[in-house]
Amino acid sequence: MTGIGKPLDRKENRRFLTGGGRFIADLDVAGVHDAVFVRSSLAHGSIHSIDSSDALAADGVVAVLTADDLDDDSNAIERTFYTLDPAFVEEASVFLAPYSEPLFARERVVRSGEALAMVVATDRAAAEDGRDLVFADIDPLEVVADIEAALEVDSPQIHPDIPGNLHGRFAVKVGHPEAVETGHSVTGRFRVHRSLGSPIENRGVIAEWSDGKLTVWSTTQIPHVLKSFLCEALGLSEESVRVAAPDVGGSFGGGIYPEEILVPWAAMKLGVPIRWLEDRTEQLSGSRHSRDQVIDATLSFGSNGKFEALSMRILQDCGAFNPFGITLPYNSASHARSVYRIDNFSCEALCVATNKTRNTPVRGAGRPEVIFVLERLIDMAAEETGIDAVALRRQNLIRAEEMPFPMGMLYRDGVPMVYDSGDFPAQFELALDISDYPELKRQKAEANEQGRLLGVGVATHVEGTGFGPHETAVVGVDFKGEVYVHTGAQPHGQGLETSLAQVCSEVLDLEANRITVWGGDTALTETGGGTFGSRSAVTAGSAVLEASRQLRDRALGLAATALGSESSQLELRDGLVTDGKRTVTFAELALVASEDEGLPLEATIEWTPPTVTFGSGTAVALVEVDQETGLVDVLEYTAVDDCGTVLNPAVVKGQLEGGVVHGLGNALLEEARYDDQGQFLTGSFMDYLLPTAMDVPQMKVAHRSHPTPLNPLGAKGVGEGTTSSAPAAIINAICDALGVQATEMPLTPERIRGLLTGKAKETAWS
Amino acid sequence: MVDLTDGPHDALGIELNVNGELVSSTVPVRQSLADWLRAELGLFSIHLGCEHGVCGACTILVDGRSVRSCLMLAVQADGTDITTAEHLAEEGGLNSLQASFNQHGALQCGYCTPGFLMTATEYLREGGTPDRERIKERLAGNLCRCTGYQSIVEAVASAAEELDDQ
Ligand code: FES
Ligand code: FES
């Protein structure tokens, strides 16, 4: 059969393999006009004037819109992406400055690339020609491009209402870290540079306003959220707005962006459909930036190696605007202890404003940073104590019999944080086993004798997945007897069309390829959460499970009446219900439902998780470093992950492997750079390096499933875990190869050369 | 042939073979081949991930060679023979490479997929072997953010094996 756990080929594959995918740029909207944005070349400045007259005279240009076309009230997004429980705010001493992000810059620009104007023309080439003719007169102001400089007392202020360039802060404490006196500790200042989500498809928005109805297509992960932002921003009722996502070419990080409001606004104002297709430079410079933390951390341990306390202070470079509040550094805090028992913990975090693009959650979202810090500290502690790094980890793992394990602090949803299920030691040993860890160590030793630099690294992770609030599923049968699943989730590569069909297939005993799954459209489900934060298998999966069960019960009830039998005597499968002698089809039941009850044969569930459920994993990496060039070759990589109930092993394997390689990019290649004037330096794929097929090791991925009791499927999210541990495992391996303790990521060839020469100097001096 | 020497033009006539059909058209001289194939012929397998010639999502075959259609002008395609991912298999079917991608889970969001298929098609047509290292080298000019590449490499290798057996 095709139910939960079967390795089905994905239903969506066929259309993508034959050129049948329909992405935003492929949509055909009659009379559509193209929009492009004029963007600030300066990172900080005051705007004198914007002269559009030449542009307006150019062929094909129909309008140039600026902040002057919007009144002050409607020229800003002020809604944030978090709601914090007052008890949580109190407990974590949360402070947050107000968030207000202009749609078009007015008076001042605060980052390079900020939108100054929108040029609308009959086609894209004409719009781009027009863009070159818009002249913006901007006086430069002093730029804040460095996170530490931003906090200095005499630093220029980026926003008048954000004193000290402080977007926010929090502090959490578990146990009594200040009272721990072991006499043994390791400390470091760690830097995790800025990196990008960088899907291969750029963003895009198309909006059409006709007959008082607004239809918006966007490459969004969160159509229902965008809809409610639009209703608020444009003063429209819920009924008059539809937001739909077509096929979306990856995302890896999200939010709502000014362009998603401006394009619909312009379509309403000008009365023509408008399309904006982002280009690669805009994507790299202006969306989905992440990481960018400086972390001071200390791990204290007993002379026997038992971890006693971890304390950290995080500076998070949030860029000019901070719609995500403390989300990222709080994710860091809540995942900082990974799978280890550390009873005393403290974390203080400052969210700092700089003249850069806003920071958003990108695959891993605050976790890769702290996992890197923790797993580096553990290797440093191993060196300090002389205890083997693997043995040191092993002795500090939370044991299976200690689960569920309370972590002594609140999760971001305000619920006490508990590792709900899993067997960390078994998972750890399995990863060592699969990777053949002793053999890797032997290879390293052998290579060293030949003068080659090989190293082995180990790291772990946990990941709170399936974040609330809710997700919606509608499961129904149409008059032809076809089964459909509608969900508020918005798949963009996760294979949800297949995995959700499998969940429904399991309940209805019906082949998954006879079940059609639709998502990402506000016309399908009234409410919906969206797909982010490794949540959809958990939230949409559970909603589909419950809705399928409800539909099944209704079908059985209707069939019982129709056949005059007890529903307990009936069997439902393959789109039929039978009592052994007689049979009714789903199509007939749909008709009965409509005629007798006046209702579709359909069930709707809005499923809300009680809190997050924790996935976890262990990774082992073997690397070789070229001492001449500083280039790193990751030779072998093993990842073991616990994602609870596996809906489709092929989909899970894909998520695990893709996650590893994203983490590999973070470890070695990916760095979004600015100069000291806030100019973005990595605006093409030649400057911002994504891993290619050449960079990828032989990967072995496996799962060791411990279903969670927190949802009816037992599923945990799987989208981000391996991205969280990969940088730590790879960098630990590099440090093992070089015999150094690195504190920065990515470890680019130039940084590795720096470490090697630094070490050479040290040896020369000593 | 288009004569490019007789002074500036806004548009020029071209005639070429696209997916087995002869097409003639007048194209703006500054339009990229990718934009023209998408807009005029609806060949939406051509994806524009960067328009800088780096990501490979726009890869098509021009006279049997893989080409980044974002870096070529439509007028330069005059007289050529073009194949896109729409034309790899019979209507409604999958060829052995596509079937192998399906089996190995070599795609997630599907945005990079047509580009990989075209690069791999060229490799297989040249008699490419299942050697993983050679396949990786050949695929290194196509970016994928979702899959982590291993499944794509496996898919190409097993398609190459299948061709070897034939
Ligand atoms: S779009 Fe042509 S190479 Fe990226
Ligand atoms: S499958 Fe999404 S970019 Fe390759």
PDB file of N, CA, C and O in Angstrom, chain A residues 9-10 13-14 16-17 22 25-26 125 129 196-197 200 202 249-250 252 280-281 493 654 657-658 661-662 670 691 693-694 696-697 699, chain B residues 30 38 44-45 47 49-50 52 54 86 92-94 98 101-102 107-109 111 113 117 136-137 140 143 145-150:
ATOM      1  N   ASP A   9       7.716   7.168  -4.746  1.00  0.00           N
ATOM      2  CA  ASP A   9       8.250   8.256  -5.573  1.00  0.00           C
ATOM      3  C   ASP A   9       7.309   9.442  -5.416  1.00  0.00           C
ATOM      4  O   ASP A   9       6.103   9.271  -5.313  1.00  0.00           O
ATOM      5  N   ARG A  10       7.877  10.616  -5.452  1.00  0.00           N
ATOM      6  CA  ARG A  10       7.038  11.782  -5.187  1.00  0.00           C
ATOM      7  C   ARG A  10       6.102  12.064  -6.365  1.00  0.00           C
ATOM      8  O   ARG A  10       6.501  12.017  -7.528  1.00  0.00           O
ATOM      9  N   ASN A  13       7.096  14.874  -8.850  1.00  0.00           N
ATOM     10  CA  ASN A  13       8.281  14.767  -9.705  1.00  0.00           C
ATOM     11  C   ASN A  13       7.993  14.884 -11.190  1.00  0.00           C
ATOM     12  O   ASN A  13       8.728  15.532 -11.929  1.00  0.00           O
ATOM     13  N   ARG A  14       6.943  14.204 -11.614  1.00  0.00           N
ATOM     14  CA  ARG A  14       6.692  14.102 -13.053  1.00  0.00           C
ATOM     15  C   ARG A  14       6.609  15.480 -13.717  1.00  0.00           C
ATOM     16  O   ARG A  14       7.231  15.734 -14.735  1.00  0.00           O
ATOM     17  N   PHE A  16       7.816  18.311 -12.738  1.00  0.00           N
ATOM     18  CA  PHE A  16       9.079  19.049 -12.734  1.00  0.00           C
ATOM     19  C   PHE A  16      10.088  18.457 -13.715  1.00  0.00           C
ATOM     20  O   PHE A  16      10.971  19.145 -14.213  1.00  0.00           O
ATOM     21  N   LEU A  17       9.973  17.165 -13.988  1.00  0.00           N
ATOM     22  CA  LEU A  17      10.933  16.518 -14.885  1.00  0.00           C
ATOM     23  C   LEU A  17      10.625  16.764 -16.357  1.00  0.00           C
ATOM     24  O   LEU A  17      11.459  16.547 -17.216  1.00  0.00           O
ATOM     25  N   ARG A  22       4.953  25.031 -12.781  1.00  0.00           N
ATOM     26  CA  ARG A  22       4.551  26.407 -13.087  1.00  0.00           C
ATOM     27  C   ARG A  22       4.967  27.305 -11.936  1.00  0.00           C
ATOM     28  O   ARG A  22       4.346  27.322 -10.880  1.00  0.00           O
ATOM     29  N   ALA A  25       7.224  33.083 -12.587  1.00  0.00           N
ATOM     30  CA  ALA A  25       7.514  33.756 -13.856  1.00  0.00           C
ATOM     31  C   ALA A  25       6.788  33.100 -15.021  1.00  0.00           C
ATOM     32  O   ALA A  25       6.787  33.633 -16.133  1.00  0.00           O
ATOM     33  N   ASP A  26       6.196  31.924 -14.783  1.00  0.00           N
ATOM     34  CA  ASP A  26       5.526  31.209 -15.870  1.00  0.00           C
ATOM     35  C   ASP A  26       4.033  31.533 -15.946  1.00  0.00           C
ATOM     36  O   ASP A  26       3.351  31.085 -16.859  1.00  0.00           O
ATOM     37  N   ALA A 125      12.101  44.955 -19.817  1.00  0.00           N
ATOM     38  CA  ALA A 125      13.245  45.677 -20.373  1.00  0.00           C
ATOM     39  C   ALA A 125      12.995  47.185 -20.306  1.00  0.00           C
ATOM     40  O   ALA A 125      13.874  47.964 -19.928  1.00  0.00           O
ATOM     41  N   ASP A 129      15.124  49.977 -18.280  1.00  0.00           N
ATOM     42  CA  ASP A 129      15.648  51.198 -18.910  1.00  0.00           C
ATOM     43  C   ASP A 129      15.198  52.417 -18.116  1.00  0.00           C
ATOM     44  O   ASP A 129      15.965  53.342 -17.883  1.00  0.00           O
ATOM     45  N   LEU A 196      23.238  33.327   3.632  1.00  0.00           N
ATOM     46  CA  LEU A 196      21.970  33.597   2.955  1.00  0.00           C
ATOM     47  C   LEU A 196      21.161  32.322   2.719  1.00  0.00           C
ATOM     48  O   LEU A 196      21.732  31.249   2.590  1.00  0.00           O
ATOM     49  N   GLY A 197      19.840  32.503   2.630  1.00  0.00           N
ATOM     50  CA  GLY A 197      18.978  31.362   2.292  1.00  0.00           C
ATOM     51  C   GLY A 197      19.228  30.916   0.861  1.00  0.00           C
ATOM     52  O   GLY A 197      19.432  29.752   0.579  1.00  0.00           O
ATOM     53  N   ILE A 200      17.260  28.759  -5.456  1.00  0.00           N
ATOM     54  CA  ILE A 200      17.689  28.979  -6.845  1.00  0.00           C
ATOM     55  C   ILE A 200      16.646  29.810  -7.608  1.00  0.00           C
ATOM     56  O   ILE A 200      16.975  30.517  -8.546  1.00  0.00           O
ATOM     57  N   ASN A 202      14.421  33.093  -7.692  1.00  0.00           N
ATOM     58  CA  ASN A 202      14.316  34.381  -7.007  1.00  0.00           C
ATOM     59  C   ASN A 202      12.860  34.619  -6.600  1.00  0.00           C
ATOM     60  O   ASN A 202      11.968  33.906  -7.030  1.00  0.00           O
ATOM     61  N   GLY A 249      10.378  27.663  -6.051  1.00  0.00           N
ATOM     62  CA  GLY A 249      11.689  27.042  -6.205  1.00  0.00           C
ATOM     63  C   GLY A 249      12.580  27.158  -4.988  1.00  0.00           C
ATOM     64  O   GLY A 249      13.654  27.738  -5.036  1.00  0.00           O
ATOM     65  N   GLY A 250      12.093  26.608  -3.865  1.00  0.00           N
ATOM     66  CA  GLY A 250      12.884  26.630  -2.632  1.00  0.00           C
ATOM     67  C   GLY A 250      12.665  27.933  -1.894  1.00  0.00           C
ATOM     68  O   GLY A 250      12.093  28.881  -2.421  1.00  0.00           O
ATOM     69  N   PHE A 252      13.992  28.371   2.121  1.00  0.00           N
ATOM     70  CA  PHE A 252      15.028  28.289   3.150  1.00  0.00           C
ATOM     71  C   PHE A 252      15.005  29.434   4.145  1.00  0.00           C
ATOM     72  O   PHE A 252      15.912  29.592   4.951  1.00  0.00           O
ATOM     73  N   ARG A 280      18.773  38.219  -9.315  1.00  0.00           N
ATOM     74  CA  ARG A 280      19.650  37.507  -8.383  1.00  0.00           C
ATOM     75  C   ARG A 280      20.372  38.453  -7.428  1.00  0.00           C
ATOM     76  O   ARG A 280      20.564  38.138  -6.254  1.00  0.00           O
ATOM     77  N   THR A 281      20.757  39.605  -7.933  1.00  0.00           N
ATOM     78  CA  THR A 281      21.473  40.539  -7.059  1.00  0.00           C
ATOM     79  C   THR A 281      20.549  41.041  -5.943  1.00  0.00           C
ATOM     80  O   THR A 281      20.958  41.154  -4.792  1.00  0.00           O
ATOM     81  N   GLY A 493       9.220  22.253  -2.178  1.00  0.00           N
ATOM     82  CA  GLY A 493      10.320  21.313  -2.330  1.00  0.00           C
ATOM     83  C   GLY A 493      10.298  20.197  -1.305  1.00  0.00           C
ATOM     84  O   GLY A 493      11.079  19.260  -1.378  1.00  0.00           O
ATOM     85  N   GLY A 654      16.023  12.974   1.426  1.00  0.00           N
ATOM     86  CA  GLY A 654      16.308  14.188   0.657  1.00  0.00           C
ATOM     87  C   GLY A 654      16.494  15.398   1.561  1.00  0.00           C
ATOM     88  O   GLY A 654      17.392  16.215   1.358  1.00  0.00           O
ATOM     89  N   GLU A 657      19.956  15.023   3.434  1.00  0.00           N
ATOM     90  CA  GLU A 657      21.126  15.276   2.578  1.00  0.00           C
ATOM     91  C   GLU A 657      21.217  16.749   2.190  1.00  0.00           C
ATOM     92  O   GLU A 657      22.290  17.353   2.234  1.00  0.00           O
ATOM     93  N   GLY A 658      20.081  17.308   1.793  1.00  0.00           N
ATOM     94  CA  GLY A 658      20.085  18.726   1.422  1.00  0.00           C
ATOM     95  C   GLY A 658      20.511  19.586   2.595  1.00  0.00           C
ATOM     96  O   GLY A 658      21.247  20.567   2.436  1.00  0.00           O
ATOM     97  N   VAL A 661      24.326  19.558   3.139  1.00  0.00           N
ATOM     98  CA  VAL A 661      25.101  20.343   2.187  1.00  0.00           C
ATOM     99  C   VAL A 661      24.906  21.847   2.416  1.00  0.00           C
ATOM    100  O   VAL A 661      25.830  22.634   2.226  1.00  0.00           O
ATOM    101  N   HIS A 662      23.721  22.232   2.873  1.00  0.00           N
ATOM    102  CA  HIS A 662      23.537  23.629   3.266  1.00  0.00           C
ATOM    103  C   HIS A 662      24.514  23.965   4.408  1.00  0.00           C
ATOM    104  O   HIS A 662      25.185  25.007   4.394  1.00  0.00           O
ATOM    105  N   GLU A 670      30.076  29.920   2.385  1.00  0.00           N
ATOM    106  CA  GLU A 670      29.071  30.963   2.234  1.00  0.00           C
ATOM    107  C   GLU A 670      29.287  32.118   3.189  1.00  0.00           C
ATOM    108  O   GLU A 670      29.238  31.942   4.403  1.00  0.00           O
ATOM    109  N   PRO A 691      27.652  25.585  -2.324  1.00  0.00           N
ATOM    110  CA  PRO A 691      28.324  24.328  -2.638  1.00  0.00           C
ATOM    111  C   PRO A 691      27.874  23.827  -4.011  1.00  0.00           C
ATOM    112  O   PRO A 691      26.722  24.031  -4.410  1.00  0.00           O
ATOM    113  N   ALA A 693      28.254  20.266  -6.836  1.00  0.00           N
ATOM    114  CA  ALA A 693      28.397  18.805  -6.764  1.00  0.00           C
ATOM    115  C   ALA A 693      29.826  18.414  -6.400  1.00  0.00           C
ATOM    116  O   ALA A 693      30.053  17.391  -5.750  1.00  0.00           O
ATOM    117  N   MET A 694      30.789  19.242  -6.790  1.00  0.00           N
ATOM    118  CA  MET A 694      32.203  18.940  -6.516  1.00  0.00           C
ATOM    119  C   MET A 694      32.541  18.986  -5.024  1.00  0.00           C
ATOM    120  O   MET A 694      33.523  18.411  -4.593  1.00  0.00           O
ATOM    121  N   VAL A 696      30.679  18.019  -2.552  1.00  0.00           N
ATOM    122  CA  VAL A 696      29.854  17.152  -1.723  1.00  0.00           C
ATOM    123  C   VAL A 696      30.531  15.819  -1.446  1.00  0.00           C
ATOM    124  O   VAL A 696      31.050  15.174  -2.355  1.00  0.00           O
ATOM    125  N   PRO A 697      30.540  15.412  -0.176  1.00  0.00           N
ATOM    126  CA  PRO A 697      31.195  14.156   0.194  1.00  0.00           C
ATOM    127  C   PRO A 697      30.298  12.954  -0.078  1.00  0.00           C
ATOM    128  O   PRO A 697      29.121  13.102  -0.415  1.00  0.00           O
ATOM    129  N   MET A 699      27.903  10.815   1.341  1.00  0.00           N
ATOM    130  CA  MET A 699      27.061  11.014   2.530  1.00  0.00           C
ATOM    131  C   MET A 699      26.321   9.749   2.881  1.00  0.00           C
ATOM    132  O   MET A 699      25.746   9.100   2.008  1.00  0.00           O
TER     133      MET A 699
ATOM    134  N   ARG B  30      17.948  42.709 -28.655  1.00  0.00           N
ATOM    135  CA  ARG B  30      18.544  42.633 -27.322  1.00  0.00           C
ATOM    136  C   ARG B  30      17.898  41.566 -26.437  1.00  0.00           C
ATOM    137  O   ARG B  30      18.218  41.452 -25.271  1.00  0.00           O
ATOM    138  N   ARG B  38      10.966  31.357 -23.703  1.00  0.00           N
ATOM    139  CA  ARG B  38       9.914  31.322 -22.682  1.00  0.00           C
ATOM    140  C   ARG B  38       8.690  32.118 -23.136  1.00  0.00           C
ATOM    141  O   ARG B  38       7.570  31.623 -23.105  1.00  0.00           O
ATOM    142  N   PHE B  44       8.644  26.708 -20.569  1.00  0.00           N
ATOM    143  CA  PHE B  44       8.863  27.129 -19.179  1.00  0.00           C
ATOM    144  C   PHE B  44       9.785  26.191 -18.398  1.00  0.00           C
ATOM    145  O   PHE B  44       9.999  26.386 -17.215  1.00  0.00           O
ATOM    146  N   SER B  45      10.329  25.182 -19.061  1.00  0.00           N
ATOM    147  CA  SER B  45      11.362  24.393 -18.371  1.00  0.00           C
ATOM    148  C   SER B  45      12.627  25.226 -18.218  1.00  0.00           C
ATOM    149  O   SER B  45      13.495  24.900 -17.420  1.00  0.00           O
ATOM    150  N   HIS B  47      14.539  27.900 -16.694  1.00  0.00           N
ATOM    151  CA  HIS B  47      14.385  28.685 -15.468  1.00  0.00           C
ATOM    152  C   HIS B  47      15.521  29.678 -15.338  1.00  0.00           C
ATOM    153  O   HIS B  47      16.669  29.368 -15.640  1.00  0.00           O
ATOM    154  N   GLY B  49      17.591  31.470 -12.833  1.00  0.00           N
ATOM    155  CA  GLY B  49      17.970  31.569 -11.425  1.00  0.00           C
ATOM    156  C   GLY B  49      18.923  32.714 -11.167  1.00  0.00           C
ATOM    157  O   GLY B  49      19.042  33.163 -10.022  1.00  0.00           O
ATOM    158  N   CYS B  50      19.627  33.173 -12.188  1.00  0.00           N
ATOM    159  CA  CYS B  50      20.597  34.239 -11.913  1.00  0.00           C
ATOM    160  C   CYS B  50      20.743  35.226 -13.060  1.00  0.00           C
ATOM    161  O   CYS B  50      21.039  36.381 -12.836  1.00  0.00           O
ATOM    162  N   HIS B  52      23.122  35.494 -14.739  1.00  0.00           N
ATOM    163  CA  HIS B  52      24.540  35.854 -14.749  1.00  0.00           C
ATOM    164  C   HIS B  52      25.384  34.741 -15.370  1.00  0.00           C
ATOM    165  O   HIS B  52      26.600  34.807 -15.367  1.00  0.00           O
ATOM    166  N   VAL B  54      25.677  31.669 -14.099  1.00  0.00           N
ATOM    167  CA  VAL B  54      26.345  30.883 -13.063  1.00  0.00           C
ATOM    168  C   VAL B  54      25.526  29.680 -12.572  1.00  0.00           C
ATOM    169  O   VAL B  54      26.081  28.616 -12.309  1.00  0.00           O
ATOM    170  N   GLU B  86      11.401  19.947 -22.207  1.00  0.00           N
ATOM    171  CA  GLU B  86      10.056  19.542 -22.654  1.00  0.00           C
ATOM    172  C   GLU B  86      10.142  18.412 -23.679  1.00  0.00           C
ATOM    173  O   GLU B  86       9.193  17.657 -23.870  1.00  0.00           O
ATOM    174  N   GLY B  92       4.011  12.983 -22.130  1.00  0.00           N
ATOM    175  CA  GLY B  92       3.435  12.193 -21.023  1.00  0.00           C
ATOM    176  C   GLY B  92       4.371  11.140 -20.434  1.00  0.00           C
ATOM    177  O   GLY B  92       4.055  10.534 -19.429  1.00  0.00           O
ATOM    178  N   GLY B  93       5.521  10.916 -21.061  1.00  0.00           N
ATOM    179  CA  GLY B  93       6.424   9.879 -20.559  1.00  0.00           C
ATOM    180  C   GLY B  93       7.683  10.465 -19.948  1.00  0.00           C
ATOM    181  O   GLY B  93       7.854  11.673 -19.888  1.00  0.00           O
ATOM    182  N   LEU B  94       8.527   9.584 -19.452  1.00  0.00           N
ATOM    183  CA  LEU B  94       9.836   9.988 -18.933  1.00  0.00           C
ATOM    184  C   LEU B  94      10.887   9.179 -19.683  1.00  0.00           C
ATOM    185  O   LEU B  94      10.710   7.975 -19.883  1.00  0.00           O
ATOM    186  N   GLN B  98      15.240  10.886 -16.963  1.00  0.00           N
ATOM    187  CA  GLN B  98      14.169  11.459 -16.126  1.00  0.00           C
ATOM    188  C   GLN B  98      13.650  10.416 -15.134  1.00  0.00           C
ATOM    189  O   GLN B  98      13.413  10.725 -13.957  1.00  0.00           O
ATOM    190  N   PHE B 101      16.062  10.140 -12.331  1.00  0.00           N
ATOM    191  CA  PHE B 101      15.913  11.267 -11.390  1.00  0.00           C
ATOM    192  C   PHE B 101      14.742  10.996 -10.451  1.00  0.00           C
ATOM    193  O   PHE B 101      14.822  11.223  -9.246  1.00  0.00           O
ATOM    194  N   ASN B 102      13.637  10.508 -11.015  1.00  0.00           N
ATOM    195  CA  ASN B 102      12.465  10.230 -10.215  1.00  0.00           C
ATOM    196  C   ASN B 102      12.770   9.173  -9.157  1.00  0.00           C
ATOM    197  O   ASN B 102      12.513   9.368  -7.964  1.00  0.00           O
ATOM    198  N   LEU B 107      15.321  15.397  -7.113  1.00  0.00           N
ATOM    199  CA  LEU B 107      14.757  16.736  -7.201  1.00  0.00           C
ATOM    200  C   LEU B 107      13.870  16.985  -5.991  1.00  0.00           C
ATOM    201  O   LEU B 107      13.291  16.049  -5.449  1.00  0.00           O
ATOM    202  N   GLN B 108      13.834  18.242  -5.580  1.00  0.00           N
ATOM    203  CA  GLN B 108      12.903  18.630  -4.515  1.00  0.00           C
ATOM    204  C   GLN B 108      11.998  19.737  -5.028  1.00  0.00           C
ATOM    205  O   GLN B 108      10.902  19.462  -5.496  1.00  0.00           O
ATOM    206  N   CYS B 109      12.473  20.981  -5.020  1.00  0.00           N
ATOM    207  CA  CYS B 109      11.584  22.042  -5.508  1.00  0.00           C
ATOM    208  C   CYS B 109      11.439  21.990  -7.023  1.00  0.00           C
ATOM    209  O   CYS B 109      10.500  22.540  -7.578  1.00  0.00           O
ATOM    210  N   TYR B 111      13.235  23.420  -9.325  1.00  0.00           N
ATOM    211  CA  TYR B 111      13.609  24.613 -10.088  1.00  0.00           C
ATOM    212  C   TYR B 111      14.897  24.396 -10.881  1.00  0.00           C
ATOM    213  O   TYR B 111      15.010  24.829 -12.026  1.00  0.00           O
ATOM    214  N   THR B 113      16.000  21.510 -11.811  1.00  0.00           N
ATOM    215  CA  THR B 113      15.958  20.189 -12.432  1.00  0.00           C
ATOM    216  C   THR B 113      16.140  20.183 -13.956  1.00  0.00           C
ATOM    217  O   THR B 113      16.967  19.433 -14.473  1.00  0.00           O
ATOM    218  N   LEU B 117      19.030  18.191 -16.044  1.00  0.00           N
ATOM    219  CA  LEU B 117      18.695  17.177 -17.042  1.00  0.00           C
ATOM    220  C   LEU B 117      19.416  17.464 -18.351  1.00  0.00           C
ATOM    221  O   LEU B 117      19.931  16.546 -19.000  1.00  0.00           O
ATOM    222  N   LYS B 136      30.359  14.407 -11.188  1.00  0.00           N
ATOM    223  CA  LYS B 136      30.363  15.595 -10.318  1.00  0.00           C
ATOM    224  C   LYS B 136      31.018  16.777 -11.025  1.00  0.00           C
ATOM    225  O   LYS B 136      30.534  17.901 -10.957  1.00  0.00           O
ATOM    226  N   GLU B 137      32.137  16.486 -11.694  1.00  0.00           N
ATOM    227  CA  GLU B 137      32.829  17.561 -12.400  1.00  0.00           C
ATOM    228  C   GLU B 137      31.921  18.192 -13.451  1.00  0.00           C
ATOM    229  O   GLU B 137      31.844  19.404 -13.582  1.00  0.00           O
ATOM    230  N   ALA B 140      29.145  20.339 -11.987  1.00  0.00           N
ATOM    231  CA  ALA B 140      29.558  21.410 -11.074  1.00  0.00           C
ATOM    232  C   ALA B 140      29.086  22.790 -11.521  1.00  0.00           C
ATOM    233  O   ALA B 140      29.088  23.731 -10.731  1.00  0.00           O
ATOM    234  N   LEU B 143      23.722  24.695 -10.102  1.00  0.00           N
ATOM    235  CA  LEU B 143      23.516  24.821  -8.661  1.00  0.00           C
ATOM    236  C   LEU B 143      22.168  24.241  -8.254  1.00  0.00           C
ATOM    237  O   LEU B 143      21.165  24.428  -8.938  1.00  0.00           O
ATOM    238  N   ARG B 145      20.003  24.025  -4.473  1.00  0.00           N
ATOM    239  CA  ARG B 145      20.036  24.344  -3.058  1.00  0.00           C
ATOM    240  C   ARG B 145      19.328  23.293  -2.220  1.00  0.00           C
ATOM    241  O   ARG B 145      19.492  23.263  -1.014  1.00  0.00           O
ATOM    242  N   CYS B 146      18.508  22.455  -2.873  1.00  0.00           N
ATOM    243  CA  CYS B 146      17.648  21.566  -2.086  1.00  0.00           C
ATOM    244  C   CYS B 146      18.249  20.190  -1.825  1.00  0.00           C
ATOM    245  O   CYS B 146      18.174  19.682  -0.712  1.00  0.00           O
ATOM    246  N   THR B 147      18.771  19.548  -2.857  1.00  0.00           N
ATOM    247  CA  THR B 147      19.000  18.099  -2.760  1.00  0.00           C
ATOM    248  C   THR B 147      20.308  17.710  -2.109  1.00  0.00           C
ATOM    249  O   THR B 147      20.449  16.571  -1.652  1.00  0.00           O
ATOM    250  N   GLY B 148      21.319  18.599  -2.139  1.00  0.00           N
ATOM    251  CA  GLY B 148      22.640  18.182  -1.674  1.00  0.00           C
ATOM    252  C   GLY B 148      23.397  17.370  -2.722  1.00  0.00           C
ATOM    253  O   GLY B 148      24.448  16.811  -2.423  1.00  0.00           O
ATOM    254  N   TYR B 149      22.875  17.286  -3.936  1.00  0.00           N
ATOM    255  CA  TYR B 149      23.558  16.728  -5.119  1.00  0.00           C
ATOM    256  C   TYR B 149      23.747  15.224  -5.142  1.00  0.00           C
ATOM    257  O   TYR B 149      23.858  14.638  -6.208  1.00  0.00           O
ATOM    258  N   GLN B 150      23.874  14.570  -3.986  1.00  0.00           N
ATOM    259  CA  GLN B 150      24.237  13.152  -4.024  1.00  0.00           C
ATOM    260  C   GLN B 150      23.229  12.352  -4.855  1.00  0.00           C
ATOM    261  O   GLN B 150      23.605  11.503  -5.657  1.00  0.00           O
TER     262      GLN B 150
END
